[in-house]
Coordinates of C-alpha atoms and ligand atoms in Angstrom, one line a residue:
M22 CA -0.2 -0.1 0.0
Q23 CA 1.4 3.7 -0.8
I24 CA 2.1 5.9 1.5
S25 CA 2.2 9.4 0.8
I26 CA 3.4 12.7 3.1
L27 CA 3.7 16.2 2.9
V28 CA 6.4 18.1 4.3
L29 CA 6.4 21.6 4.9
T30 CA 9.7 23.0 5.6
N31 CA 12.0 25.7 4.3
D32 CA 14.7 23.7 6.3
A33 CA 16.8 21.9 2.8
S34 CA 18.6 19.5 5.6
I35 CA 15.1 18.5 6.9
W36 CA 14.1 17.8 3.6
K37 CA 17.4 15.9 2.2
D38 CA 16.9 13.5 5.5
F39 CA 13.4 12.8 4.1
L40 CA 14.7 12.4 0.5
Q41 CA 17.4 9.7 2.1
I42 CA 14.4 7.4 3.2
D43 CA 14.3 5.0 0.7
H44 CA 11.2 3.0 1.0
A45 CA 9.1 1.7 -2.0
F46 CA 5.6 2.4 -1.1
L47 CA 6.4 5.8 0.6
N48 CA 5.6 8.8 -1.1
K49 CA 7.6 12.6 0.0
Q50 CA 6.2 16.1 -1.3
R51 CA 7.6 19.0 0.0
I52 CA 6.0 22.4 0.1
M53 CA 7.1 25.6 1.4
N54 CA 4.2 27.7 2.0
L55 CA 1.7 27.1 4.7
K56 CA -1.3 28.5 2.5
K57 CA -0.4 25.8 -0.3
V58 CA -1.3 23.0 1.8
F59 CA -4.8 23.7 1.6
E60 CA -5.1 24.0 -1.9
L61 CA -2.7 20.5 -2.3
V62 CA -5.3 18.5 0.5
Q63 CA -8.3 19.3 -1.9
K64 CA -6.2 17.7 -5.0
K65 CA -4.7 15.0 -3.3
R66 CA -5.0 12.6 -0.6
F67 CA -2.3 12.4 2.0
D68 CA -1.5 9.8 5.0
S69 CA 0.4 12.4 7.1
L70 CA 1.4 15.8 7.2
F71 CA 5.1 16.9 8.6
I72 CA 5.4 20.4 9.6
D73 CA 8.5 22.1 10.4
M74 CA 7.6 24.0 13.8
E75 CA 10.5 26.8 12.8
L76 CA 8.4 27.4 9.7
L77 CA 5.4 28.3 11.9
D78 CA 8.0 31.0 13.5
G79 CA 6.3 31.3 17.2
N80 CA 3.0 31.1 15.8
A81 CA 2.8 26.9 15.6
A82 CA -0.1 26.2 18.1
N83 CA -2.3 28.5 16.5
T84 CA -1.9 27.1 12.9
V85 CA -2.0 23.7 14.1
Y86 CA -5.5 24.6 15.9
Q87 CA -6.8 26.5 13.1
L88 CA -5.6 23.5 10.6
Q89 CA -7.5 21.3 12.8
Q90 CA -10.7 23.5 12.7
S91 CA -11.0 23.4 9.2
N92 CA -12.0 20.1 8.5
F93 CA -8.5 18.9 8.2
E94 CA -8.6 15.2 8.3
I95 CA -4.9 14.5 7.8
P96 CA -2.7 13.2 11.1
I97 CA 0.0 16.3 11.9
V98 CA 2.9 15.4 12.8
M99 CA 5.7 18.2 14.3
I100 CA 9.2 18.1 13.2
L101 CA 10.9 19.8 16.5
S102 CA 14.2 20.5 16.3
E103 CA 15.0 19.4 19.9
E104 CA 13.2 17.8 22.8
D105 CA 10.9 20.4 24.2
E106 CA 8.2 18.6 26.4
A107 CA 6.4 21.4 26.9
Q108 CA 6.4 22.3 23.4
A109 CA 5.5 18.8 22.4
I110 CA 2.4 18.6 24.7
E111 CA 1.3 22.2 23.8
M112 CA 1.0 21.2 20.0
Q113 CA -0.7 17.8 20.9
K114 CA -3.4 20.0 22.6
A115 CA -3.6 22.3 19.5
G116 CA -4.4 19.0 17.6
A117 CA -1.0 17.4 16.1
Q118 CA -0.9 13.7 16.8
D119 CA 2.7 13.1 17.5
F120 CA 5.9 15.1 17.0
I121 CA 9.3 13.9 15.8
L122 CA 12.6 15.2 16.4
K123 CA 15.1 16.6 13.2
S124 CA 17.3 14.6 14.0
E125 CA 15.2 11.1 14.3
I126 CA 14.3 11.5 10.7
E127 CA 15.1 7.8 9.2
E128 CA 13.2 5.4 7.8
K129 CA 12.2 3.4 10.9
I130 CA 11.3 6.3 13.0
V131 CA 8.8 8.0 10.4
L132 CA 7.1 5.2 9.3
R133 CA 6.4 4.2 13.1
T134 CA 5.1 8.1 13.6
I135 CA 3.1 7.9 10.3
R136 CA 1.5 4.5 11.6
Y137 CA 1.1 6.3 15.3
A138 CA -0.2 9.7 13.9
T139 CA -2.7 7.7 11.6
N140 CA -4.3 5.1 14.2
K141 CA -4.4 8.3 16.9
N142 CA -6.5 10.5 14.4
Q143 CA -8.4 7.5 13.3
L144 CA -9.6 7.0 17.2
L145 CA -9.9 10.5 17.7
N146 CA -12.4 10.8 14.8
Q147 CA -14.1 7.7 15.8
L148 CA -14.3 9.8 19.4
Q149 CA -15.4 12.4 18.0
K150 CA -18.4 10.9 15.9
S151 CA -19.5 9.0 18.7
R152 CA -19.5 12.4 21.1
D153 CA -21.5 14.1 18.1
L154 CA -23.9 11.0 18.1
E155 CA -24.4 11.5 21.7
H156 CA -24.8 15.3 21.4
H157 CA -27.5 14.4 18.4
L158 CA -29.2 11.8 20.9
A159 CA -29.4 14.0 23.8
Y160 CA -31.3 16.9 21.8
H161 CA -33.3 14.4 19.6
D162 CA -36.1 12.4 19.9
F163 CA -35.5 8.7 18.9
L164 CA -38.7 7.5 17.8
T165 CA -39.4 10.4 15.3
G166 CA -35.8 11.9 15.1
L167 CA -37.6 15.4 15.7
P168 CA -35.7 17.8 18.2
N169 CA -36.7 17.0 21.9
R170 CA -37.7 19.3 25.1
L171 CA -34.3 20.2 25.5
L172 CA -33.4 21.1 21.9
F173 CA -37.0 22.9 21.4
H174 CA -36.5 25.1 24.6
D175 CA -33.1 26.1 23.1
R176 CA -34.2 26.9 20.0
L177 CA -37.2 28.9 21.7
N178 CA -35.2 30.9 24.2
Q179 CA -33.0 31.8 21.2
A180 CA -35.9 32.8 19.5
V181 CA -37.8 35.0 22.3
K182 CA -33.7 36.4 22.5
K183 CA -34.1 37.7 18.9
G184 CA -37.3 38.4 18.8
K185 CA -36.7 41.1 21.7
R186 CA -34.0 42.5 19.7
S187 CA -35.9 42.9 16.4
K188 CA -39.1 43.3 17.6
D189 CA -39.9 39.9 15.7
E190 CA -43.1 38.2 16.9
V191 CA -43.0 34.2 17.8
A192 CA -45.3 32.1 18.0
L193 CA -45.8 28.8 19.9
F194 CA -48.0 26.1 18.8
F195 CA -48.8 23.0 21.7
L196 CA -50.5 19.9 20.1
D197 CA -51.7 16.9 21.8
L198 CA -53.3 14.1 19.3
D199 CA -56.7 13.6 20.6
G200 CA -57.4 10.2 22.0
F201 CA -53.7 8.8 21.5
K202 CA -53.8 6.8 25.0
K203 CA -56.9 4.7 23.4
I204 CA -54.6 4.0 19.8
N205 CA -52.1 2.8 22.2
D206 CA -54.1 0.6 24.4
T207 CA -56.2 -0.8 21.7
L208 CA -53.8 -1.1 18.8
G209 CA -50.6 -1.8 20.5
H210 CA -47.4 0.7 20.9
S211 CA -45.5 -0.4 18.0
F212 CA -48.9 0.8 16.3
G213 CA -48.8 4.1 18.0
D214 CA -45.2 4.5 17.4
E215 CA -45.7 4.1 13.9
L216 CA -48.4 6.8 13.8
L217 CA -46.0 9.3 15.5
K218 CA -43.4 8.7 13.2
M219 CA -46.0 9.8 10.5
V220 CA -47.3 12.5 12.6
A221 CA -44.0 13.9 13.0
S222 CA -42.8 13.8 9.3
R223 CA -46.2 15.8 8.4
L224 CA -45.9 18.0 10.9
K225 CA -42.6 18.7 9.4
R226 CA -44.2 19.3 5.8
A227 CA -46.6 21.8 6.8
I228 CA -44.1 24.2 8.1
R229 CA -41.3 26.1 6.6
E230 CA -38.1 24.7 6.7
S231 CA -36.6 27.7 9.4
D232 CA -39.6 27.0 11.7
T233 CA -38.8 24.1 14.9
V234 CA -41.3 21.0 15.4
S235 CA -40.4 19.1 18.4
R236 CA -41.8 16.0 20.1
F237 CA -42.8 17.5 23.6
G238 CA -43.2 14.4 24.8
G239 CA -45.7 11.4 24.5
D240 CA -48.2 12.6 22.1
E241 CA -47.8 16.2 22.4
F242 CA -45.5 18.0 19.5
T243 CA -44.9 21.9 19.6
V244 CA -44.1 23.8 16.8
L245 CA -42.1 27.3 16.9
L246 CA -42.5 29.8 14.2
Q247 CA -40.4 32.9 14.0
N248 CA -41.4 36.1 12.6
V249 CA -45.0 35.5 12.3
N250 CA -47.0 38.1 11.3
S251 CA -49.4 37.7 14.6
V252 CA -52.8 36.0 14.3
P253 CA -53.7 35.8 10.7
D254 CA -50.8 33.9 10.5
T255 CA -50.9 31.4 13.0
K256 CA -54.3 31.2 12.2
T257 CA -53.5 29.6 8.6
I258 CA -50.8 27.6 9.8
A259 CA -52.7 26.1 12.7
K260 CA -55.5 25.1 10.2
K261 CA -52.9 23.9 7.7
I262 CA -51.9 21.4 10.4
L263 CA -55.5 20.5 11.5
E264 CA -56.0 19.3 7.7
T265 CA -53.0 17.6 7.2
L266 CA -53.3 15.3 10.1
S267 CA -57.0 14.9 9.6
K268 CA -56.2 13.0 6.6
P269 CA -56.3 8.7 7.1
F270 CA -53.1 7.3 8.2
T271 CA -52.3 3.9 7.0
I272 CA -50.6 1.4 9.2
N273 CA -50.0 -2.1 8.5
E274 CA -53.0 -1.9 6.1
R275 CA -55.0 -0.1 8.4
E276 CA -56.6 3.1 8.0
L277 CA -56.5 5.2 11.0
Y278 CA -58.1 9.1 11.2
I279 CA -57.1 11.2 14.5
T280 CA -57.8 14.7 15.4
T281 CA -55.3 17.0 16.9
S282 CA -56.2 19.8 19.3
I283 CA -53.7 23.1 19.2
G284 CA -52.9 26.0 22.1
I285 CA -51.5 28.7 20.6
S286 CA -49.1 31.4 22.4
L287 CA -47.5 34.5 20.8
F288 CA -44.4 36.3 22.1
P289 CA -44.4 39.6 23.1
R290 CA -48.4 39.5 23.2
D291 CA -48.9 36.4 25.6
A292 CA -45.4 36.1 27.8
S293 CA -41.9 37.8 27.3
D294 CA -39.9 34.5 28.3
S295 CA -40.5 31.2 26.9
E296 CA -41.3 29.2 30.0
T297 CA -44.7 31.0 30.6
L298 CA -45.0 31.0 26.7
V299 CA -45.0 27.2 27.1
K300 CA -47.4 27.1 29.8
K301 CA -49.9 29.3 28.3
A302 CA -50.1 27.5 24.8
D303 CA -50.3 24.5 27.1
V304 CA -53.4 25.9 28.9
A305 CA -54.7 27.2 25.4
M306 CA -54.5 23.7 24.3
Y307 CA -56.4 22.3 27.5
R308 CA -59.2 24.6 26.5
A309 CA -59.4 23.2 22.8
K310 CA -59.7 20.0 24.2
A311 CA -62.5 20.7 26.6
A312 CA -64.4 23.1 23.9
G313 CA -64.5 19.4 21.7
K314 CA -61.0 18.7 20.4
N315 CA -59.8 18.9 16.6
L316 CA -59.7 22.9 17.0
Y317 CA -57.1 25.1 17.9
M318 CA -56.9 27.9 20.6
H319 CA -55.2 30.6 21.1
Y320 CA -54.2 31.7 24.5
T321 CA -56.4 34.1 25.7
F322 CA -56.2 36.1 29.7
S323 CA -59.6 34.7 30.6
M324 CA -58.1 31.2 30.3
D325 CA -55.9 30.9 33.3
E326 CA -58.8 32.3 35.9
S327 CA -61.5 29.5 34.9
L328 CA -58.8 26.6 34.2
F329 CA -57.8 27.4 38.0
E330 CA -61.9 27.3 39.2
S331 CA -62.4 24.2 36.8
L332 CA -59.3 22.3 37.7
T333 CA -60.4 22.7 41.6
L334 CA -63.9 21.8 40.7
E335 CA -63.2 19.2 38.4
N336 CA -61.1 16.9 40.9
S337 CA -63.7 17.2 43.6
L338 CA -66.6 16.4 40.9
R339 CA -64.5 13.4 40.3
K340 CA -64.2 12.4 43.4
A341 CA -68.1 12.9 43.9
I342 CA -68.7 9.9 41.2
K343 CA -66.2 7.4 42.8
Q344 CA -67.0 8.6 46.4
D345 CA -71.0 7.8 45.4
E346 CA -71.9 12.0 46.3
L347 CA -74.2 11.8 43.1
V348 CA -78.0 11.0 43.8
V349 CA -80.7 10.6 41.4
Y350 CA -84.2 12.7 42.4
Y351 CA -87.3 11.9 40.5
Q352 CA -90.3 14.5 39.3
P353 CA -93.4 13.7 38.9
Q354 CA -94.9 13.6 34.9
I355 CA -99.0 14.1 35.2
E356 CA -100.9 12.3 32.5
V357 CA -103.9 14.9 32.0
N358 CA -106.5 13.0 31.1
T359 CA -106.4 10.7 34.1
G360 CA -105.0 13.0 36.6
K361 CA -102.2 10.1 37.6
I362 CA -98.7 10.2 37.6
Y363 CA -97.6 8.0 34.5
G364 CA -93.7 8.8 34.6
L365 CA -90.9 10.1 36.3
E366 CA -88.0 12.4 35.2
A367 CA -84.7 11.4 36.8
L368 CA -82.9 14.6 37.8
V369 CA -79.0 14.1 39.3
R370 CA -78.1 16.4 42.5
W371 CA -74.8 16.6 44.1
Q372 CA -74.6 15.5 47.9
H373 CA -71.7 17.6 48.5
P374 CA -70.5 16.6 52.0
D375 CA -69.4 20.4 53.0
Y376 CA -72.2 22.5 51.0
G377 CA -75.3 19.7 50.9
I378 CA -77.4 19.5 48.1
I379 CA -76.3 21.0 44.8
P380 CA -78.2 21.2 41.8
P381 CA -77.3 20.1 38.2
D382 CA -77.3 23.8 36.7
K383 CA -74.3 24.4 38.9
F384 CA -71.6 21.4 37.8
I385 CA -73.3 19.9 34.4
T386 CA -72.0 22.6 32.4
L387 CA -68.5 21.9 33.7
A388 CA -69.0 18.2 33.4
E389 CA -69.8 18.6 30.1
E390 CA -66.8 21.0 29.2
I391 CA -64.6 18.4 31.0
G392 CA -65.7 15.3 29.4
L393 CA -67.0 13.8 32.9
I394 CA -70.6 14.1 31.6
T395 CA -70.8 10.8 30.0
E396 CA -69.8 9.3 33.2
I397 CA -72.5 11.4 34.8
D398 CA -75.4 10.4 32.4
E399 CA -74.7 6.9 32.5
W400 CA -74.5 6.4 35.9
V401 CA -77.7 8.3 36.1
L402 CA -79.3 6.1 33.4
R403 CA -78.3 2.7 35.3
R404 CA -79.3 4.0 38.8
A405 CA -82.9 5.6 37.4
C406 CA -83.5 2.0 35.3
E407 CA -82.7 -0.1 38.1
Q408 CA -85.2 2.2 40.7
T409 CA -87.7 2.2 38.5
K410 CA -87.5 -1.6 38.2
I411 CA -88.0 -1.9 41.7
W412 CA -91.0 0.5 41.3
H413 CA -92.4 -2.1 38.4
S414 CA -92.2 -5.0 40.5
N415 CA -93.9 -3.1 43.2
G416 CA -96.7 -3.2 41.6
F417 CA -96.4 0.4 39.3
K418 CA -96.3 -1.6 36.2
N419 CA -96.4 1.2 33.5
L420 CA -94.0 3.9 34.8
K421 CA -92.0 5.6 32.5
I422 CA -89.0 7.2 33.2
S423 CA -87.1 9.9 31.7
V424 CA -83.5 10.7 32.0
N425 CA -81.5 13.6 30.2
L426 CA -78.8 13.0 28.2
S427 CA -76.2 15.3 27.3
G428 CA -75.8 16.5 23.5
K429 CA -71.8 15.6 24.1
N430 CA -72.7 12.2 24.0
F431 CA -73.1 12.2 20.7
K432 CA -69.6 12.4 20.3
Q433 CA -68.8 9.0 21.9
K434 CA -68.7 6.1 19.7
N435 CA -70.0 3.5 21.8
L436 CA -72.9 5.2 23.2
F437 CA -75.7 2.5 21.6
K438 CA -73.8 -0.2 23.1
R439 CA -73.4 1.3 26.5
F440 CA -77.3 2.0 26.8
D441 CA -77.9 -1.8 25.6
R442 CA -75.4 -2.8 28.2
I443 CA -77.3 -1.1 31.0
L444 CA -80.4 -2.0 29.5
K445 CA -79.7 -5.8 29.8
D446 CA -77.7 -5.3 33.3
T447 CA -81.2 -3.6 34.8
E448 CA -83.3 -6.0 32.7
F449 CA -85.7 -2.6 32.0
P450 CA -87.9 -2.7 29.2
A451 CA -87.0 -0.1 26.7
E452 CA -90.2 1.1 26.0
H453 CA -90.4 2.5 29.4
L454 CA -87.4 4.5 28.9
W455 CA -87.6 8.2 27.6
V456 CA -84.2 10.0 26.5
E457 CA -84.5 13.8 26.8
I458 CA -82.0 15.7 24.7
T459 CA -82.1 19.4 24.4
E460 CA -83.0 21.5 21.5
K461 CA -79.2 22.9 22.1
S462 CA -77.7 19.8 21.5
I463 CA -78.8 18.9 18.2
V464 CA -78.5 22.4 16.2
S465 CA -74.9 22.3 16.0
D466 CA -74.9 18.7 13.7
I467 CA -77.8 17.4 12.7
E468 CA -77.2 14.9 10.4
H469 CA -74.9 13.2 13.1
T470 CA -77.6 13.5 15.6
I471 CA -80.2 11.9 13.5
E472 CA -78.4 8.8 12.7
I473 CA -77.4 8.4 16.7
L474 CA -81.1 8.8 17.7
N475 CA -82.0 6.1 15.3
Q476 CA -79.8 4.0 16.5
L477 CA -80.8 4.5 20.2
K478 CA -84.3 4.4 19.0
S479 CA -83.7 0.6 17.7
L480 CA -83.2 -0.4 21.1
G481 CA -87.0 0.3 21.7
L482 CA -86.7 3.7 23.9
K483 CA -88.4 6.8 23.2
I484 CA -87.1 10.4 22.7
A485 CA -88.2 13.8 23.6
L486 CA -87.2 17.2 22.8
D487 CA -86.3 19.1 25.7
D488 CA -86.4 22.7 26.7
F489 CA -88.4 23.0 23.3
G490 CA -88.4 26.8 21.9
I491 CA -85.5 28.5 23.2
A492 CA -82.8 27.1 20.5
Y493 CA -84.4 28.4 17.4
S494 CA -84.7 24.8 15.4
S495 CA -85.9 25.0 12.0
L496 CA -89.2 23.2 11.7
N497 CA -87.3 21.5 8.5
Y498 CA -84.9 19.7 11.4
L499 CA -87.9 19.0 13.7
K500 CA -89.4 16.9 11.0
R501 CA -86.5 14.8 9.9
L502 CA -85.4 14.3 13.6
P503 CA -86.8 10.8 15.1
I504 CA -88.5 12.1 18.1
D505 CA -91.8 11.3 19.8
M506 CA -92.1 14.4 22.1
L507 CA -91.5 17.8 22.7
K508 CA -91.1 19.5 26.1
V509 CA -92.1 23.1 26.2
D510 CA -89.4 24.9 28.1
R511 CA -90.5 26.2 31.3
S512 CA -89.3 29.6 30.6
F513 CA -92.7 29.8 28.7
V514 CA -95.0 28.4 31.1
G515 CA -93.7 31.0 33.7
G516 CA -95.4 33.4 32.3
I517 CA -98.6 32.1 31.5
P518 CA -101.5 33.0 31.5
V519 CA -99.9 36.9 32.4
D520 CA -97.6 37.2 29.3
R521 CA -99.0 37.0 26.3
D522 CA -95.7 36.4 24.2
D523 CA -95.7 33.1 26.4
S524 CA -99.2 32.1 26.1
A525 CA -98.7 32.5 22.3
I526 CA -95.7 31.1 22.2
S527 CA -97.0 27.7 24.5
T528 CA -100.0 27.5 22.6
A529 CA -97.8 27.5 19.0
I530 CA -95.7 24.8 20.3
V531 CA -98.6 22.3 21.5
V532 CA -100.7 22.9 18.0
L533 CA -96.9 22.1 16.4
A534 CA -96.3 19.1 18.3
K535 CA -100.0 18.0 17.8
S536 CA -99.7 18.4 14.1
M537 CA -96.7 16.6 13.7
M538 CA -98.2 13.9 15.9
L539 CA -95.8 14.2 18.6
Q540 CA -96.8 14.1 22.3
V541 CA -96.0 16.9 24.3
I542 CA -95.6 17.9 28.0
A543 CA -95.7 21.2 29.5
E544 CA -92.6 21.5 32.1
G545 CA -92.5 23.8 34.9
V546 CA -96.4 24.3 35.6
E547 CA -96.5 25.9 39.2
T548 CA -100.2 27.1 39.5
K549 CA -103.8 25.9 38.7
D550 CA -104.1 28.8 36.0
Q551 CA -101.2 27.2 33.9
L552 CA -102.9 23.7 34.4
M553 CA -105.8 24.5 33.2
F554 CA -104.1 26.4 30.6
F555 CA -102.3 23.5 29.4
K556 CA -105.3 21.2 29.8
A557 CA -107.6 23.3 27.5
L558 CA -104.7 23.3 24.4
N559 CA -105.1 19.2 25.0
C560 CA -101.7 18.7 26.4
E561 CA -101.4 15.4 27.5
G562 CA -98.5 15.6 29.9
M563 CA -97.6 18.3 32.4
Q564 CA -94.8 18.2 34.9
G565 CA -94.1 21.1 37.7
Y566 CA -94.0 21.7 41.2
L567 CA -97.6 21.8 41.2
F568 CA -97.8 18.0 41.1
G569 CA -94.4 17.6 43.2
K570 CA -90.8 18.7 43.2
P571 CA -87.7 16.2 42.1
Q572 CA -87.2 14.1 45.3
T573 CA -85.9 11.5 47.0
A574 CA -86.5 7.7 45.6
A575 CA -88.0 6.9 49.2
S576 CA -90.2 10.1 49.3
T577 CA -91.3 9.1 45.5
T578 CA -92.2 5.8 46.5
N579 CA -94.6 7.2 48.9
L580 CA -96.2 9.5 46.3
L581 CA -96.8 6.8 43.9
K582 CA -98.1 4.5 47.0
S583 CA -100.7 7.6 48.0
N584 CA -102.2 6.9 44.1
L585 CA -103.0 10.7 44.1
N586 CA -105.3 11.5 41.5
F587 CA -104.6 15.3 40.4
T588 CA -107.8 15.6 38.5
S589 CA -109.8 15.0 41.4
H590 CA -107.3 16.8 43.8
F591 CA -107.6 19.9 41.8
N592 CA -110.8 19.9 41.2
L593 CA -111.1 20.3 37.5
S594 CA -113.8 19.3 35.1
P595 CA -113.6 16.1 33.4
Q596 CA -114.0 17.3 29.6
P597 CA -111.3 19.4 28.2
T598 CA -111.7 22.4 26.3
V599 CA -110.0 22.1 22.9
V600 CA -108.3 25.6 21.6
K601 CA -107.8 25.4 18.1
Ligands
C2E721 P1 -84.5 19.9 32.6 O1 -84.3 18.6 32.3 O2 -85.6 20.9 31.6 O3 -85.3 19.7 34.1 C1 -86.4 20.1 34.5 C2 -85.9 21.4 35.5 O4 -86.7 22.0 36.0 C3 -85.4 20.3 36.7 O5 -84.6 21.2 37.2 C4 -86.6 20.6 37.8 O6 -86.3 20.6 38.9 C5 -86.9 21.9 37.1 N1 -88.4 22.0 37.1 C6 -89.3 21.4 37.3 N2 -90.7 22.0 37.8 C7 -90.2 22.9 37.8 C8 -91.4 24.2 38.6 O7 -92.6 23.9 38.8 N3 -90.9 25.6 38.8 C9 -89.2 25.2 38.4 N4 -88.8 26.7 38.7 N5 -88.3 24.4 38.2 C10 -89.2 23.4 37.8 P2 -83.1 20.6 37.6 O8 -83.3 19.2 38.5 O9 -82.4 21.7 38.7 O10 -82.1 20.5 36.2 C11 -81.9 21.3 35.8 C12 -81.1 20.8 34.4 O11 -80.1 20.1 34.9 C13 -82.5 19.9 34.1 O12 -83.3 20.8 33.1 C14 -81.3 19.1 32.8 O13 -81.1 19.9 31.8 C15 -80.2 19.1 34.0 N6 -79.8 17.8 34.0 C16 -80.2 17.3 35.4 N7 -79.9 16.1 35.4 C17 -79.1 15.8 34.5 C18 -78.6 14.4 34.2 O14 -78.5 13.3 34.5 N8 -78.0 14.5 33.1 C19 -77.6 15.8 32.2 N9 -77.2 15.6 31.3 N10 -78.6 16.9 32.5 C20 -79.4 17.0 33.8
MG722 MG1 -85.1 17.1 31.2
MG723 MG1 -86.4 20.6 30.1

C-alpha cells in the first residue's frame, strides 16, 4: 500500500533527510508555503502532514489549531529541533497527533510515526463521531428524530432573545393528539409509535424549514414559528396542521383517523419569556380539548382563571362520582286525562359533604366541558333503570322513566352499546324509557344527531326534545328528527297566563307538536291557572312543582303509593276544551 506524506519545511537539511528514506511505498512531497497546503490536500490524498515548527515562526500552536478546525482530516506530525516536552504537549493540545525530532528523521522512526499518527487520528475521529452522536441523541427524540424538549427549549430561548432585539413575533403551538392513549391501548405500542412517526413527518412538511417542530413528550408536539405576522398567520398554519393530520393514516394496511387539539401563544403578546409561553400554549390547548377537540385556540387572559376554578371543581367532581356523592331525584309527570302520575324524570343532584345538595345547573356545564358528563349520564341512567325496575315490580307496572342525555354524548362512539348494556344489565323494558335531549344539543350537527337517535331508538326507547322553544331549531330539522315528544320549556310556562307572548308561544308549540303527531308535555307548571291553560290546549302531559318537586326515591315511593288523582285533587272538569 502506498503511503503519501507532505512535508512543510524551508529547511533543506530536513527535506534531505526525508529524501534519504529509501522506501518503495513512501511517496514524499515537499511544500514551503502553509497556504498551499490547503490547495494541495484538496487535490490529493495524504496520509500525514509533517510540519517544521521553525517555519511557523512561533505561531505553531495557533496554526495547527486552525488546521484542525477547518475540517482538516490528515494527521499532523510536528518536526521539532530539540526535545522540548512542554512544546510537544502544547502541539498535541492544539491538535497535532505526534512529533518527531529533526535528528530522528530516518526510515524506521518516520514510518512508525506515520502509523502512530494515523491510528491516533482515526481513534480521535471515531471518538468525535460518537460524541456527535451522543450530542444528537441528547437533543433529539429517538423515535421521530425530531428535536426533543431540550433542544426545543434552547431554540425557543434563542427565538425569544432574537425577538426582543428585532421586535419580531414568535408563535408557539402546543399540539396534543386526541385520544392517542386509546390507540396505543387498543392497537398496541408499535402501532402508536408508527403513528407518531407519521405525524412527525406530516408536521415537518406543514411548516417552513426555518421553523422548528419538536416532540415534547408522549403524543405532545410543539411548533415554533419565527417572524410571524400575528394572529392571521398562526390561524392559517393551525388550520393547515389540523387539515394535514386529519387525513387518514395507513398503518399495517389499516386506515386510521385522528384529530388534534392545538393551543397557541404569542411572543410578546402573551408572555415575554419562553417558559411562560409554553405554559400559556398548554393552557390554550387544554381549553381547545375542553371545547370539543380537533380545533385550535389562541391563549387569552381569561383562560387562566377559569382553568384554575374548573381544576379545583373538576377534582372534587371526579371524586364525587367515585365516592358516591351523586344522587338521583325523581319528579312526577302527570297524564292530564287521568290525573295520574304516568312517569318520572330522573334529575341528578350532587350531595356535597360540605355544601349539601348542589343542583345540576351548577355542575352539568362543567362536567360537559371536562368530559365527565358521559360518566354522569351513564350513572344516572343505570341508577334510574334499577330504581324504576323496583317500582315496576312493586305494582307500578307501567311507570315511565325519563333521563336527560347531554349532547356531548353524541360524540361518543359507543353510546349505543352503553345504552344496550345498561338496559340488559338492569333488565329494564326499553319501551318505558324516555331519553330527553335538549334542543341546543342537536342544532350543531343535525345529520349525526339523527343517526345516533335512530340507533338509540332501535333499542325500543323513545326520545323527547327537552327545553323546546329556546334554541330556534328550524321546523325543517324538527321534521327530520326521530323524536316522539316535545317538552315546552318552562321559561314560557312561567309567564302564563299573564304574559301574552309566553302564552302565544306555548300555544304554538302545543299545536305544532300535535300537527306533527308528537306527544307534548308542559314543564314547570306551578299554578292551577297554568294547568288549566295547558289542559285547555289538550296538552296530554305536565310536569312541575304544582304536582311535585324532584325528590328522593324514598319519598317518590310514598307519592306513588298515595295514588293521588290530580284531576279530583284540583277539582278539574273531566272534559277539556280544545283550543285551536
Ligand atoms: P330539565 O331536564 O329541563 O329538567 C327540568 C328542570 O326544571 C329541573 O331542574 C326541575 O327541577 C325544574 N322544574 C321542574 N318543574 C319546575 C317548576 O314547576 N318550577 C321550577 N322553577 N322548576 C321546575 P333541575 O333538576 O335543577 O335540573 C336542571 C337541568 O339540569 C335539567 O333541566 C337538565 O337539563 C339538567 N340535568 C339534570 N339532571 C341531569 C342529568 O342526569 N344529566 C344531564 N345531562 N343533565 C341533567
Ligand atoms: Mg329534562
Ligand atoms: Mg327542560
